[in-house]
Each structure stands twice: as C-alpha cells, then as structure tokens.
Amino acid sequence: MATIYDVAKAARVSPKTVSRVLNGDAPVGKKTRAAVTAAIAALGYVPSSAARMMRSNKSGLIGLITGAISDQIEPAQPAGLPELLLVRGIQQTIGLTGKTLMIADSGNRSERVPDLIKTFLEHRVEGLFYVAPYHQNVRLPPVPEDTPIVLTNCFDDAGTPAVIPDDRRGQHDLVARLIAAGHERIAYLTLREDIVATGLRRAGYRDALGEAGIAYDPALLQCGEIGSPETETQVLWTAIDRMLNLDQPPTVFCCGNDRQALKVYGILRSRGLAVPDDISVAGYDNYRVIAETLYPPLTTVELPYTAMGVRAAQRLLDLISGESRDEAGPDVMAGPVYWRNSVTERRPTNVSQLKLVRED
C-alpha cells in the first residue's frame, strides 16, 4: 500500500507538501498541487482517516444505541412502533452531512448500554443517540461534556437534550375530533399504568372532554393491557363487556394502540357488533400495517417516529457544531389524526380547524 512518502517521492516534493495538499491547510502552487494529485492517482494512495482524525479532532463518526435490530422485547414489555422508524429518520438526516452513523444494538438489555457508550467513546464519536423502544424515563451513565448526546423517544431527570412524542396532545386531538363528529360517550381502553404515555394520554382525554363541557365518567376509562398477551384478550373482553352494559354505553372505543384496536375489532364482532355501524373504534400509532389493512380502515393518531428521528439528528448536529450547546430538555412532537372509516360521523361537523388527515 502506498504511503505519503511514496507520493512525495513520485511528485518530487516533501511529505509535508503532500500533507498540505491533502489537508488544504496551507497554500500550495498550482503546478505542485497538480503533481501531487497526479502521484496520488497513479499510486492509488488512500489518505489515513485515523491520521486526519488526530489532526482535526473530528472523527466524522456518530454513535447510535438501539434495540431495534435484535428486537428482543419481552412479551410482557410495552412497545410502540418499531424503533427502526426512529433510526431511519436519524440515518436519513445524518447521511446528508457526510458523517457516518455507527449503530450498536443493545438487545434491549439496559446493562449493555454503558459498555456500548464506552466503545463509541473509544472510537472518538462526535456525538451519540440513545433510541428507546417506547416513551420512557431513562437513566444513562455520564457522558463527557465534549460528546453531546440526544435521547430519542425517551428523557431523563438530568434534562439531557431529548425528542419525545406529545402523547397528551395526540389523545386530546383524537378525542376532540370524535366529539366534533357527535360522540359524547367516549370509552378509553388504556395501555399499562406503568407507561409514561398512559398518564399523558389520560390527561389529554380528560382535557378534550372538559373543553367540550362533557363530564368525565370514570366508568368509561378502563385499562386494557394487564398481564401477559395471553390474558390481554380476556382483560379487553371484560372491560368492553362492562362498558357495553352501562345504562349509557359508549358510542366509540379509543384504544391504547392500533394492536389493541385489532383485538377490539375481533371482540366486538364476536358479540355480533359491526364496526362502525353499531359502534366506532379508534386507535393510536398509525401503524399502517394494521390501520390501513383492517376493515374498515382504522381512525388513529400518528406517532411521528420518523419525524422525531429527523429532529433528533438535527438537534445533535446543532450540538456538535456548537450552535445550541446550552439547549437542554425535550422537544415534544405531535402527529395528526388520521380519519378513516372505523368511526361514524353522528352529525354534520365543521372540522376545518382540526388537525387531521382524511383518508377515504
């Protein structure tokens, strides 16, 4: 393999002159530059990225830790849409900069994260991403101040820069849209109580009811995700049965996510109820594999994962450049309501002011 000394000899210049041509850090005459360039091409010389990195103190590398590749989430563990959507948004943005994104998979084992961070630091990455499988509070080992990190789909108590979904607003916008369509008895089947999103979405549900002057009825709010997936269907069945037997049953079920909505469709049909003619159903996530293939297609709220990935990448790049070094805390991102045929319009409504996407 050719070295800088071989190039210098072929071009009849000093190694220092070759270095100046390669790095562009000092003036070099046109003829000399041409001679060096010709020698590099003739010898097939490849500059050492390690040497450039030592000189510039910039590796061009960015580390990302995720569990999306192995996707070994335990059956009883909550999860949102695939982390790959977040990673995709990050990769699309980083790829435009010429930097290299190095991805390490944690296997969704938190005990592996410190070693992965250490490995990335040893490779002198310019910044780090930590991508969580669902909206949660995390606790990571300390990272040197000169290596910025952006948390994605998660946050910590230290105020580390982060990008998270606006779960409260998402549920609020969905319920507000249902109310605008004439629904007042709106049932909500939540995700597990230990998930950050559950508390936020519950608050958004109550916000929308309060704004419309509709009294909150605790009988219409039930947890639909307790125990293992094997017992979830029975939990949902019991909750749905309880609410349908109320003196004033719901006209629509809001589900904690689109996977849950899929099960609710089956439970309602097993009871002889048609969606949406007898009762409406709405989900959360806009997991298109489910939402667009269900019959009828599912009204749901977008979890803006790809956009969150893009924003996380933009934020880290700003931190690396020093443009927002003092910025801290989370960016909160909301997605639109996708209005499909699983919900019946109970009366004409003007929805021009509502944030939604209509799909017929």
Coordinates of C-alpha atoms in Angstrom, one line a residue, residues 196-329:
V196 CA -45.4 7.3 30.7
A197 CA -47.7 7.6 27.7
T198 CA -50.7 6.3 29.6
G199 CA -50.8 9.1 32.2
L200 CA -50.2 11.7 29.5
R201 CA -52.9 10.4 27.2
R202 CA -55.4 10.0 30.0
A203 CA -54.8 13.7 30.8
G204 CA -55.4 14.6 27.1
Y205 CA -58.6 12.5 27.1
R206 CA -59.9 14.5 30.0
D207 CA -58.7 17.8 28.6
A208 CA -60.8 17.3 25.4
L209 CA -63.9 16.3 27.4
G210 CA -63.5 19.3 29.7
E211 CA -63.1 21.7 26.8
A212 CA -66.4 20.4 25.3
G213 CA -68.3 20.6 28.6
I214 CA -68.7 16.8 28.8
A215 CA -68.4 15.3 32.3
Y216 CA -65.7 12.8 32.8
D217 CA -67.2 9.3 33.6
P218 CA -64.6 7.0 35.2
A219 CA -66.7 4.0 34.1
L220 CA -65.7 4.8 30.5
L221 CA -62.0 4.5 31.3
Q222 CA -60.5 1.1 31.7
C223 CA -57.0 -0.4 31.4
G224 CA -57.0 -2.8 28.5
E225 CA -53.4 -4.1 28.9
I226 CA -52.9 -6.1 32.1
G227 CA -50.7 -9.1 32.4
S228 CA -49.3 -11.2 29.5
P229 CA -50.5 -11.1 25.9
E230 CA -52.2 -14.4 26.6
T231 CA -54.5 -12.7 29.1
E232 CA -54.9 -9.4 27.4
T233 CA -57.8 -10.6 25.2
Q234 CA -59.8 -11.6 28.3
V235 CA -58.9 -8.3 30.0
L236 CA -60.2 -6.4 27.0
W237 CA -63.3 -8.6 26.7
T238 CA -64.2 -7.9 30.4
A239 CA -63.6 -4.2 30.1
I240 CA -65.7 -3.9 26.9
D241 CA -68.5 -6.1 28.4
R242 CA -68.6 -3.9 31.5
M243 CA -68.9 -0.7 29.4
L244 CA -71.4 -2.0 26.9
N245 CA -73.7 -2.9 29.8
L246 CA -73.7 0.6 31.3
D247 CA -77.1 2.4 31.3
Q248 CA -75.5 4.8 28.8
P249 CA -72.9 2.7 26.8
P250 CA -70.2 4.2 24.8
T251 CA -70.6 5.0 21.1
V252 CA -66.9 4.7 20.4
F253 CA -63.9 2.9 21.9
C254 CA -60.5 4.7 21.9
C255 CA -57.7 2.1 22.1
G256 CA -54.2 2.4 23.6
N257 CA -52.6 1.5 20.3
D258 CA -53.5 0.0 16.9
R259 CA -52.6 -3.5 18.0
Q260 CA -55.2 -3.3 20.8
A261 CA -57.7 -1.9 18.3
L262 CA -57.2 -5.0 16.2
K263 CA -58.2 -7.2 19.1
V264 CA -61.2 -4.9 19.9
Y265 CA -62.5 -5.3 16.3
G266 CA -62.5 -9.1 16.9
I267 CA -64.2 -8.9 20.3
L268 CA -66.9 -6.6 19.0
R269 CA -67.6 -8.8 16.0
S270 CA -67.7 -11.9 18.2
R271 CA -70.5 -10.1 20.1
G272 CA -72.4 -9.5 16.8
L273 CA -71.5 -5.8 16.7
A274 CA -70.4 -4.2 13.4
V275 CA -67.7 -1.5 13.2
P276 CA -68.7 1.3 12.7
D277 CA -72.4 0.8 12.2
D278 CA -73.1 -0.4 15.7
I279 CA -70.0 1.1 17.5
S280 CA -67.0 3.0 16.4
V281 CA -63.3 2.3 17.1
A282 CA -60.2 4.5 17.1
G283 CA -56.6 3.5 17.7
Y284 CA -53.2 5.2 18.4
D285 CA -49.9 4.9 16.5
N286 CA -51.0 4.9 12.8
Y287 CA -49.2 1.6 12.5
R288 CA -50.1 1.3 8.8
V289 CA -49.7 -2.4 8.6
I290 CA -52.7 -2.6 10.9
A291 CA -54.5 0.7 10.4
E292 CA -54.7 0.5 6.6
T293 CA -55.5 -3.2 6.3
L294 CA -58.2 -3.5 8.9
Y295 CA -61.7 -3.5 7.5
P296 CA -63.0 -0.9 7.9
P297 CA -59.6 1.1 7.9
L298 CA -58.8 2.4 11.4
T299 CA -59.1 6.0 12.6
T300 CA -55.9 6.6 14.6
V301 CA -53.3 9.1 15.7
E302 CA -49.8 9.3 14.2
L303 CA -46.8 8.6 16.4
P304 CA -44.4 10.8 14.4
Y305 CA -41.4 8.5 14.8
T306 CA -39.6 9.2 11.5
A307 CA -40.1 13.0 12.1
M308 CA -38.8 12.5 15.6
G309 CA -35.7 10.8 14.3
V310 CA -35.1 13.7 11.8
R311 CA -35.5 16.2 14.6
A312 CA -33.1 14.3 16.9
A313 CA -30.5 14.2 14.2
Q314 CA -30.9 18.0 13.6
R315 CA -30.5 18.7 17.3
L316 CA -27.4 16.6 17.7
L317 CA -25.8 18.2 14.6
D318 CA -26.5 21.6 16.2
L319 CA -24.9 20.5 19.4
I320 CA -21.8 19.1 17.6
S321 CA -21.4 22.4 15.7
G322 CA -21.8 24.4 18.9
E323 CA -24.9 26.2 17.7
S324 CA -27.1 25.1 20.6
R325 CA -24.7 23.8 23.2
D326 CA -26.6 25.3 26.1
E327 CA -30.0 24.0 24.9
A328 CA -31.4 21.2 27.2
G329 CA -34.7 19.4 27.8

